[in-house]
mmCIF file of C-alpha atoms and ligand atoms in Angstrom:
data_model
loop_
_atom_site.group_PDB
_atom_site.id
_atom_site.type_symbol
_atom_site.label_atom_id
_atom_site.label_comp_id
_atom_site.label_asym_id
_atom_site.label_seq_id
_atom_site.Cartn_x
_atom_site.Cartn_y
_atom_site.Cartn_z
ATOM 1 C CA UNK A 1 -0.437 8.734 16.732
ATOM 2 C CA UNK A 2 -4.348 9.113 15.390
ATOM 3 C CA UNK A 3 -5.249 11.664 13.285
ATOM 4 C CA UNK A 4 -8.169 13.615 13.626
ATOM 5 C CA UNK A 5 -9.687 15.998 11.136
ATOM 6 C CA UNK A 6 -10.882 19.284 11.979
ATOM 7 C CA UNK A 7 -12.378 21.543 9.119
ATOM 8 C CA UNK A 8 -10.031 23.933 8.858
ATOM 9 C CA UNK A 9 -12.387 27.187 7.829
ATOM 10 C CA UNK A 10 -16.375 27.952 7.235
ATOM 11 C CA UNK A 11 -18.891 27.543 10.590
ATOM 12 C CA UNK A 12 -17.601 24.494 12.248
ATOM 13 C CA UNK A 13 -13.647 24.967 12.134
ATOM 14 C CA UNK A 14 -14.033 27.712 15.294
ATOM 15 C CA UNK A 15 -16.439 25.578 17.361
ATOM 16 C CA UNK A 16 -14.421 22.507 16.906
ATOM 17 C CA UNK A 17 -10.969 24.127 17.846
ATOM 18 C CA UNK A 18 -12.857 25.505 20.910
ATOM 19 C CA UNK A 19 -14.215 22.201 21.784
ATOM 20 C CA UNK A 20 -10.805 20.728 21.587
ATOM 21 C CA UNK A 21 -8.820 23.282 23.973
ATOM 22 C CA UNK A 22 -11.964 23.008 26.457
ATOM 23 C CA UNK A 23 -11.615 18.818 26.258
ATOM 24 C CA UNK A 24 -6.896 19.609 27.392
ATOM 25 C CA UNK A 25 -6.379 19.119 23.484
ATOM 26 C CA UNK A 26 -5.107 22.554 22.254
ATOM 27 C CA UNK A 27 -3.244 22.068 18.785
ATOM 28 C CA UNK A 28 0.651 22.859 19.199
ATOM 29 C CA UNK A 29 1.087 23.991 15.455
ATOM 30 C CA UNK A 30 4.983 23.972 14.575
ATOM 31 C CA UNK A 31 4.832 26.418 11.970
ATOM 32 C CA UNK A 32 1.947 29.451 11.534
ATOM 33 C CA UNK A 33 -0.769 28.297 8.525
ATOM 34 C CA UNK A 34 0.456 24.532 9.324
ATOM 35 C CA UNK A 35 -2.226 21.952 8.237
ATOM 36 C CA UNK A 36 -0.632 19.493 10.800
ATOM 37 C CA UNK A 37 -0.887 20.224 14.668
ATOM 38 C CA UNK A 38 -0.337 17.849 17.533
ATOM 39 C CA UNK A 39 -3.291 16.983 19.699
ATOM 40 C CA UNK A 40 -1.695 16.239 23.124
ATOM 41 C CA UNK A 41 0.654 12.934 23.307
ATOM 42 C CA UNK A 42 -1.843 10.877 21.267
ATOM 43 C CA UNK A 43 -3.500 12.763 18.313
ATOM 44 C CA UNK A 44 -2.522 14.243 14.838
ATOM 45 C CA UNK A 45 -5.078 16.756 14.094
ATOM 46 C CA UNK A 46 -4.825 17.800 10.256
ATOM 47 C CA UNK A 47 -7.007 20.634 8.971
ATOM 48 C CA UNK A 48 -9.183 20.298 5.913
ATOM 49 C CA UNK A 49 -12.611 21.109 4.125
ATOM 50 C CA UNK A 50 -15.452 19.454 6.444
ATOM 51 C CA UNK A 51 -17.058 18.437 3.002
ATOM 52 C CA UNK A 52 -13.590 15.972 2.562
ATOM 53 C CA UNK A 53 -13.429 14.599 6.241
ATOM 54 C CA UNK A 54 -16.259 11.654 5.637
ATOM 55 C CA UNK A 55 -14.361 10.601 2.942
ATOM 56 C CA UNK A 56 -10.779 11.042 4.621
ATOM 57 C CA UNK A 57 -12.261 9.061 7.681
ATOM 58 C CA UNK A 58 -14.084 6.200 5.858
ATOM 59 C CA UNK A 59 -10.935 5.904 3.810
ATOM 60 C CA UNK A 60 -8.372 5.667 6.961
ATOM 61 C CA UNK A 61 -6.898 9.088 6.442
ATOM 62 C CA UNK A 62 -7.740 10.346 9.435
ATOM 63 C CA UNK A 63 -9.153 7.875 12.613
ATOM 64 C CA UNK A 64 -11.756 10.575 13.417
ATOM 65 C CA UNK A 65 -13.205 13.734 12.395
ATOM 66 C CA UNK A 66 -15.546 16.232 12.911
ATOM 67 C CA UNK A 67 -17.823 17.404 10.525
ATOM 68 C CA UNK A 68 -21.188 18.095 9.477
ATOM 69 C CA UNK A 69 -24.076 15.148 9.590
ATOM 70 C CA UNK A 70 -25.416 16.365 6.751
ATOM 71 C CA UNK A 71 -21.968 15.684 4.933
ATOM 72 C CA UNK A 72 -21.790 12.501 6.405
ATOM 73 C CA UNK A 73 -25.027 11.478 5.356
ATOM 74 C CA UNK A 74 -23.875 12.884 2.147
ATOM 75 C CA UNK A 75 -21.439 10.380 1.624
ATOM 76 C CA UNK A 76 -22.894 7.784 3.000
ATOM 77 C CA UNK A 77 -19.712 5.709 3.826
ATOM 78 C CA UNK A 78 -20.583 2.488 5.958
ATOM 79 C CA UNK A 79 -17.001 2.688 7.123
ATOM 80 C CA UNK A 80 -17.970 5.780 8.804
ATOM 81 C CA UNK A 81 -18.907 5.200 12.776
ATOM 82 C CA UNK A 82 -21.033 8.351 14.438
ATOM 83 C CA UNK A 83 -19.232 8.443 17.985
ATOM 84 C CA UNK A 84 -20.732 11.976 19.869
ATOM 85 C CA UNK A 85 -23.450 14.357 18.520
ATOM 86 C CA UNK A 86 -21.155 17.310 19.614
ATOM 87 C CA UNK A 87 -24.616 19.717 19.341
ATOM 88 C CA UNK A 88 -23.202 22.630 17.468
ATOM 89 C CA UNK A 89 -23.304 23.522 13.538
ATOM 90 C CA UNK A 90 -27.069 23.237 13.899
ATOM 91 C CA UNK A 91 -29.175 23.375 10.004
ATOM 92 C CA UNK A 92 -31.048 21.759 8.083
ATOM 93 C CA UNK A 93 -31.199 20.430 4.735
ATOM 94 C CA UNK A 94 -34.649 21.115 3.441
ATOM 95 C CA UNK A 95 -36.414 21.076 -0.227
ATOM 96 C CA UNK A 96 -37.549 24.522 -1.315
ATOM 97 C CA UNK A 97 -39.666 25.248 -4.176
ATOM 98 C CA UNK A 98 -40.905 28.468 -5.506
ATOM 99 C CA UNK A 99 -43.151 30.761 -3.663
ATOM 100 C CA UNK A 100 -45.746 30.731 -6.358
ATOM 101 C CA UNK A 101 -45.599 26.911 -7.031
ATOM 102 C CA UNK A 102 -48.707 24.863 -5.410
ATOM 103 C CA UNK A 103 -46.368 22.277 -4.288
ATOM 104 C CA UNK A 104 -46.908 22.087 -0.597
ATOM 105 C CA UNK A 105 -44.820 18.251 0.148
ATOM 106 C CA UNK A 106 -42.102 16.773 -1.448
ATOM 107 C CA UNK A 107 -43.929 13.974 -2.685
ATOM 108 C CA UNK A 108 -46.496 16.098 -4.878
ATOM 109 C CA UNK A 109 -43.067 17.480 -6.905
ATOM 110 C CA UNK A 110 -43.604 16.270 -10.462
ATOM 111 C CA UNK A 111 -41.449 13.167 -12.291
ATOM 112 C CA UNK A 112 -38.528 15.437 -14.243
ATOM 113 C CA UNK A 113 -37.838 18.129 -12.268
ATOM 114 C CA UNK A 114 -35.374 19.636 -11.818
ATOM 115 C CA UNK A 115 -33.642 20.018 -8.081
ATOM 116 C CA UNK A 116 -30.231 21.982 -7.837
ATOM 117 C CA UNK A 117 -28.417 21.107 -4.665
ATOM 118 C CA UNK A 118 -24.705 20.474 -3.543
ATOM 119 C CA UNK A 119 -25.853 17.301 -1.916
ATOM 120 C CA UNK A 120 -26.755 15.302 -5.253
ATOM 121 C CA UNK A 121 -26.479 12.207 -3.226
ATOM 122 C CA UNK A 122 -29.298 12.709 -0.483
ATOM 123 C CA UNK A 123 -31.530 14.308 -2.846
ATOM 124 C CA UNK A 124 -31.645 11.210 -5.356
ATOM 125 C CA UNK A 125 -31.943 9.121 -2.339
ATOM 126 C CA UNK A 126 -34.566 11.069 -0.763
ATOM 127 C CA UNK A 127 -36.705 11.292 -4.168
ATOM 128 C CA UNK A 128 -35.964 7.796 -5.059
ATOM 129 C CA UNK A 129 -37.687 6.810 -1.731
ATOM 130 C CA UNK A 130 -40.630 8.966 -2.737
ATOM 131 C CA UNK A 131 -40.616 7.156 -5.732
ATOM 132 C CA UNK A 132 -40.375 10.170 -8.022
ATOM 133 C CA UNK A 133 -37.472 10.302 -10.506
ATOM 134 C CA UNK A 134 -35.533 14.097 -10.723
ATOM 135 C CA UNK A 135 -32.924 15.400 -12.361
ATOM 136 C CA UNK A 136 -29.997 16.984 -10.193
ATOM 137 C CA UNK A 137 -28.126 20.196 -11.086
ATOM 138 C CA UNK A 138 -25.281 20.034 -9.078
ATOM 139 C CA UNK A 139 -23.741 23.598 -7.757
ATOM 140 C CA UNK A 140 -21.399 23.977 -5.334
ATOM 141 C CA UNK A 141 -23.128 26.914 -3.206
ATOM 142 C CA UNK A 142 -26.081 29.209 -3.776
ATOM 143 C CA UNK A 143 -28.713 27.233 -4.646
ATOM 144 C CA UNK A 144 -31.382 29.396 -3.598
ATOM 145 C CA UNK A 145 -30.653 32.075 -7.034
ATOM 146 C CA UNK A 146 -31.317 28.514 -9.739
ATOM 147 C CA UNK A 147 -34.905 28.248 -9.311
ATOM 148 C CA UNK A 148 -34.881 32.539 -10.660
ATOM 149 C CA UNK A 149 -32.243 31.721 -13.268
ATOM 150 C CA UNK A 150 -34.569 28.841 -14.924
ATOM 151 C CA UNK A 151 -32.060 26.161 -13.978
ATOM 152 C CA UNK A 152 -33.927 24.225 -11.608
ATOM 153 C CA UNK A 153 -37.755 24.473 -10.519
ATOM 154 C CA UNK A 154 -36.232 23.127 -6.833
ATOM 155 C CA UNK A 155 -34.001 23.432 -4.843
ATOM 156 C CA UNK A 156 -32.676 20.946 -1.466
ATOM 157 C CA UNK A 157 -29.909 22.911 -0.093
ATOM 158 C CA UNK A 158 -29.220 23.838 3.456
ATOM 159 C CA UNK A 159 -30.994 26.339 6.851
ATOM 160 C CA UNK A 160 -30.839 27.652 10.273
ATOM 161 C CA UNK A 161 -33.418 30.078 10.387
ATOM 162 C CA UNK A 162 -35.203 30.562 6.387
ATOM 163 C CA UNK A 163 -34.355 33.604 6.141
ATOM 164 C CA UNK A 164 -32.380 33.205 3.218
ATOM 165 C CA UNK A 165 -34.956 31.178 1.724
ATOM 166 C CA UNK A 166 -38.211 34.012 1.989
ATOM 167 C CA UNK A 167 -35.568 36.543 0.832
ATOM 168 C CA UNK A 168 -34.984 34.846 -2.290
ATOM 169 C CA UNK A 169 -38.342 33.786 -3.086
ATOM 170 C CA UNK A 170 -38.232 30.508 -2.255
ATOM 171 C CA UNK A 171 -40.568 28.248 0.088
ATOM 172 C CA UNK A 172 -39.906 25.308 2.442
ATOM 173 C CA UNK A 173 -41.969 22.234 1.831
ATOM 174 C CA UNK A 174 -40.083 19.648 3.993
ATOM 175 C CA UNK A 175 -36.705 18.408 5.685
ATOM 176 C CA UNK A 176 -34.723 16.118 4.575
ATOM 177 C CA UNK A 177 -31.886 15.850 7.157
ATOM 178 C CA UNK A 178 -31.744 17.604 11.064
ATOM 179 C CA UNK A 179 -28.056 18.180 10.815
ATOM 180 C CA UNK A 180 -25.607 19.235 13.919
ATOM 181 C CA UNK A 181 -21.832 18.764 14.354
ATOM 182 C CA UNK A 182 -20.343 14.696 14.973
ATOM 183 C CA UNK A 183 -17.492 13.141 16.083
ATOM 184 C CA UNK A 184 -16.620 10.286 13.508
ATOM 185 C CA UNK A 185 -14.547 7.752 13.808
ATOM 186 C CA UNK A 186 -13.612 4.657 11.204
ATOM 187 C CA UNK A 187 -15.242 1.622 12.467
ATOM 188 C CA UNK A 188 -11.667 -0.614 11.840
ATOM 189 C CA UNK A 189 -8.970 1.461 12.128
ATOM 190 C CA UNK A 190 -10.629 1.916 15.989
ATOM 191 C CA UNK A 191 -11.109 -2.092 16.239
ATOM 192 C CA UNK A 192 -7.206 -2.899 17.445
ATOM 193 C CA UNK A 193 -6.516 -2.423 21.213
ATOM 194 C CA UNK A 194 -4.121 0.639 21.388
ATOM 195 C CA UNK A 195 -6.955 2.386 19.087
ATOM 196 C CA UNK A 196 -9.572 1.783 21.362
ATOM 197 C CA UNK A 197 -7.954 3.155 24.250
ATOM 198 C CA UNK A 198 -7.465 6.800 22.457
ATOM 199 C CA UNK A 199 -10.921 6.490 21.362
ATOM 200 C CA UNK A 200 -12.448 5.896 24.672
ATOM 201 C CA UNK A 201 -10.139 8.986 25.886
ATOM 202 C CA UNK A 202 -11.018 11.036 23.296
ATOM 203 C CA UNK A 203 -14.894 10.279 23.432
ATOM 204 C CA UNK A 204 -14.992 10.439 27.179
ATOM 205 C CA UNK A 205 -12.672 13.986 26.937
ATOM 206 C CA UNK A 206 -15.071 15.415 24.510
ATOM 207 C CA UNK A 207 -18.238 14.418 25.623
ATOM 208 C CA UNK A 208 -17.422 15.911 29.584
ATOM 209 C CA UNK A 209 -17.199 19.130 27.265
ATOM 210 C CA UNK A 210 -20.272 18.894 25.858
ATOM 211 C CA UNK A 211 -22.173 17.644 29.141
ATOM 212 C CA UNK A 212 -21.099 20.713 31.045
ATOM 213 C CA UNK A 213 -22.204 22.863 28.278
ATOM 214 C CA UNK A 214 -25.987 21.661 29.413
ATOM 215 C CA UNK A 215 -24.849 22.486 33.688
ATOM 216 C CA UNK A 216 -24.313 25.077 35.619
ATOM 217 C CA UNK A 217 -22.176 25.034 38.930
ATOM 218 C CA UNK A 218 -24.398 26.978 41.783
ATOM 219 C CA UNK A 219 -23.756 28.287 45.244
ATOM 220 C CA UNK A 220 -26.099 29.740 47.855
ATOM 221 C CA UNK A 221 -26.171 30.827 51.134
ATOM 222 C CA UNK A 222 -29.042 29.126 52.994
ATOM 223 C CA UNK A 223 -30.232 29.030 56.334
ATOM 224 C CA UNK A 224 -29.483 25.402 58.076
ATOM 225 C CA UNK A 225 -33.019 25.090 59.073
ATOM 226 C CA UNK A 226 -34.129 24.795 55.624
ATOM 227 C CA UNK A 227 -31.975 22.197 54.834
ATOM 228 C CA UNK A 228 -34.836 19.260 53.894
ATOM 229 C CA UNK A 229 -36.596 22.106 51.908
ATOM 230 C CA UNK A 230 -32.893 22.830 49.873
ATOM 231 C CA UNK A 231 -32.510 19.247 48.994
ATOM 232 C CA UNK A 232 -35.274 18.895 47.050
ATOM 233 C CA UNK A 233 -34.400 22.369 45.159
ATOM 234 C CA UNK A 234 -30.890 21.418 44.573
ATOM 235 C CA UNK A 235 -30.866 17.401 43.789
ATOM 236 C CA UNK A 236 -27.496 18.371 42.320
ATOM 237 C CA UNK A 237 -25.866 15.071 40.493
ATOM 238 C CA UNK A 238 -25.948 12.873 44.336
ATOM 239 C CA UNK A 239 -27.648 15.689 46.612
ATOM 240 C CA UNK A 240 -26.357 19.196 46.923
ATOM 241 C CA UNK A 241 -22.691 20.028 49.003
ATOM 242 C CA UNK A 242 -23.251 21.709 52.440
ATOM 243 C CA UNK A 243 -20.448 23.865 53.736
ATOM 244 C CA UNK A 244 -20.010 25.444 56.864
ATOM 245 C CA UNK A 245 -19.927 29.552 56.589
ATOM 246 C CA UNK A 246 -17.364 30.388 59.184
ATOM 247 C CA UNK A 247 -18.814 32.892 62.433
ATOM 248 C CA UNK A 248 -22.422 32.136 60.798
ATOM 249 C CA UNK A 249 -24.004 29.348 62.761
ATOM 250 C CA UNK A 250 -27.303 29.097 61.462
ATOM 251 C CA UNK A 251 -26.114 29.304 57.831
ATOM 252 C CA UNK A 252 -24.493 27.057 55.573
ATOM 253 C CA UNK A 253 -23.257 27.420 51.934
ATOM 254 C CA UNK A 254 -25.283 24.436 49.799
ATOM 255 C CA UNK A 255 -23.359 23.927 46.275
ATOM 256 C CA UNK A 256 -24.713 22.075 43.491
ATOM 257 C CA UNK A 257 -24.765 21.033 39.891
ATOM 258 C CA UNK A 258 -27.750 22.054 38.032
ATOM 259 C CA UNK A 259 -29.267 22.297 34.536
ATOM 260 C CA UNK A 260 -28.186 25.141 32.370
ATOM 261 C CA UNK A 261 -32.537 25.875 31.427
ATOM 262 C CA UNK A 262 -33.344 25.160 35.412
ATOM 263 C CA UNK A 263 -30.824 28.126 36.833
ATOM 264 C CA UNK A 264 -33.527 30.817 36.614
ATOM 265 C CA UNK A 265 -36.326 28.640 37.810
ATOM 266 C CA UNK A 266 -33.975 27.276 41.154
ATOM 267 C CA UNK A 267 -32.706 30.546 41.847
ATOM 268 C CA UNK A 268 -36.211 32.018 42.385
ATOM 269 C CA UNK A 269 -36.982 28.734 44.568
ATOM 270 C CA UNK A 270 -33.945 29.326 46.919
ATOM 271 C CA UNK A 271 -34.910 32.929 47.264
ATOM 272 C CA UNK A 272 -37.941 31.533 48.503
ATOM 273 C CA UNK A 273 -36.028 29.612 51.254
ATOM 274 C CA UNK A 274 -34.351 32.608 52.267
ATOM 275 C CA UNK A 275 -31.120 32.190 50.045
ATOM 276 C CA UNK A 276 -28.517 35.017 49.933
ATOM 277 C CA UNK A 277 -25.360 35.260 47.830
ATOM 278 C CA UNK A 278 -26.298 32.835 44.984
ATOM 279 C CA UNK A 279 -23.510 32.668 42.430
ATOM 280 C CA UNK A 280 -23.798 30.710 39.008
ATOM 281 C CA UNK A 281 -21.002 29.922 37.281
ATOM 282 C CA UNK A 282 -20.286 27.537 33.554
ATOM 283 C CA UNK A 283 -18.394 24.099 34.070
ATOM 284 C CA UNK A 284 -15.842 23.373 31.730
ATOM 285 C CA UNK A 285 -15.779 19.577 31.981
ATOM 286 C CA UNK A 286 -18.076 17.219 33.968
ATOM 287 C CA UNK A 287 -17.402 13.837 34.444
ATOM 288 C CA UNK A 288 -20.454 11.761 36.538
HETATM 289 P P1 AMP B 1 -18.595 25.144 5.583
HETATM 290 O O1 AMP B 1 -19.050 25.013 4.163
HETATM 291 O O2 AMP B 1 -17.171 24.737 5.791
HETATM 292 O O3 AMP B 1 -18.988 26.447 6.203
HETATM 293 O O4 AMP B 1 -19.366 24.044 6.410
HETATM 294 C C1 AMP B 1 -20.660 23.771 6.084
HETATM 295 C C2 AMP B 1 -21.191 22.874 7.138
HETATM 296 O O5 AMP B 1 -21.501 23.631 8.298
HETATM 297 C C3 AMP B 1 -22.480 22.298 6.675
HETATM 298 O O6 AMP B 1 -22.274 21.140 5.931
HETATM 299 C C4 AMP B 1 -23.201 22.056 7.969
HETATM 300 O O7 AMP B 1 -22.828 20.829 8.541
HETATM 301 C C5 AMP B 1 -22.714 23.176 8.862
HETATM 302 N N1 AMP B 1 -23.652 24.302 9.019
HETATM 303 C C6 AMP B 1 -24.108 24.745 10.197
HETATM 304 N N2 AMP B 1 -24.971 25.741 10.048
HETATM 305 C C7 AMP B 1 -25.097 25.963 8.744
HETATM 306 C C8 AMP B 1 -25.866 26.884 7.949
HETATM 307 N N3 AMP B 1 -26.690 27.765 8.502
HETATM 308 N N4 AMP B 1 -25.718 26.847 6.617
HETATM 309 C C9 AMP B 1 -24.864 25.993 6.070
HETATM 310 N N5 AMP B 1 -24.135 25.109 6.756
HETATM 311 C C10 AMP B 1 -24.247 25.070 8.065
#
């Protein structure tokens, strides 16, 4: 059995259970508020904090996880092997200043100062590289109120969208890490034989999830003569499907996969060709 960890609250837990049951591994808990579930015949998941699961992975705890790439990079574990970018969880971990400070780039921030974050690590790294020396004020969560409390003139703490940010005064002045959801995995508990057959599964399970996410399964009704014209529409994944529609001789139903952004455009293309009954539906796994 492998064990996998799977935060077990906050914003990745629900994608990342999701993921699972759409990749055939639902967790079988044996008891309701169980940290331990089984992950079909060959996986363990246990359910912890996504800040603990680079460190559970990188020290053999768990054989894989999923968690955060900014906590990965966080810990910086060379044990720790990235295996999918699962595309999910998307932020980013930015340094803010104050609204009324003239600092418009990292690099003009002042030797001293002082930068609360919850990622102490990649913010000494990041100013080390700049070659400007800070002092961290580590706090576990809302950052964005030190800079007002005289604390800390900056902050590097995490964003989706800023609005946090401009309603606590605060200002962007560059990014330090574009973070989404990962599979991990530790680089030698995967290196022996039986290991690297679940991992291949696993990977190759999880990633037909995430590929279909991007497709779109489409039918149409299109007249036969039109055929040449369809093709180049619908290149689907080797050239679109053509059914026969019974008692309809000059028609045939064309079926193919297409990208998720491309369904509005090809729709309006097929119309063009004369297409009736088009029907789109999601994939749930897609294997080329
Ligand atoms: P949690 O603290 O358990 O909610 O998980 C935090 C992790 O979720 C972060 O380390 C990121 O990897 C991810 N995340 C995704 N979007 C955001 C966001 N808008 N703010 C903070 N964390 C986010």
């Amino acid at each position: 059995m492998l064990r996998i960890a799977i935060p077990n609250k906050g914003r990745l837990s629900e994608s990342a259970l999701e993921l699972f049951e759409l990749a055939g591994l639902k967790p079988e808990f044996r008891a309701d508020r169980a940290l331990v579930a089984r992950l079909g015949s060959d996986f363990q998941a246990i359910f912890v904090r996504a800040q603990d699961i680079p460190e559970f992975v990188a020290d053999g705890a768990a054989a894989f996880g999923i968690t955060g790439r900014d906590l990965v990079a966080e810990a910086a574990r060379e044990e720790v092997e990235e295996l999918l970018d699962l595309g999910f969880g998307r932020c980013r971990l930015i340094v803010a200043v104050r609204e009324d400070s003239p600092v418009r780039d990292p690099s003009a921030i002042p030797p001293g100062t002082r930068v609360a974050t919850s990622f102490p690590g990649l913010a000494r790294r990041h100013f080390q590289a700049l070659g400007i020396p800070i002092q961290v004020v580590p706090v576990s969560g809302a950052a964005e109120i030190a800079p007002h409390l005289g604390v800390a003139d900056v902050i590097v703490d995490l964003v989706s969208t800023g609005s946090t940010l401009r309603v606590n005064g605060l200002r962007e002045v560059g990014t330090i890490v574009d973070s989404t959801a990962l599979l991990i995995g530790n680089r030698s508990a995967l290196s022996e034989e039986g290991a690297l057959r679940a991992r291949e599964e696993l990977v190759t399970a999880v990633e037909s999830v995430i590929r279909a996410r991007k497709k779109r399964y489409l039918m149409a009704n299109v007249p036969r003569a039109r055929l040449e014209e369809v093709r180049n529409v619908l290149p689907g994944i080797s050239g679109p499907t053509i059914v026969d529609v019974l008692d309809r001789e000059t028609w045939v139903a064309a079926h193919a996969v297409v990208d998720a952004d491309q369904v509005y455009q090809t729709i309006a293309r097929l119309k063009q060709l004369g297409a009736e009954g088009i029907l789109v539906t999601r994939i749930e796994r897609l294997m080329p």
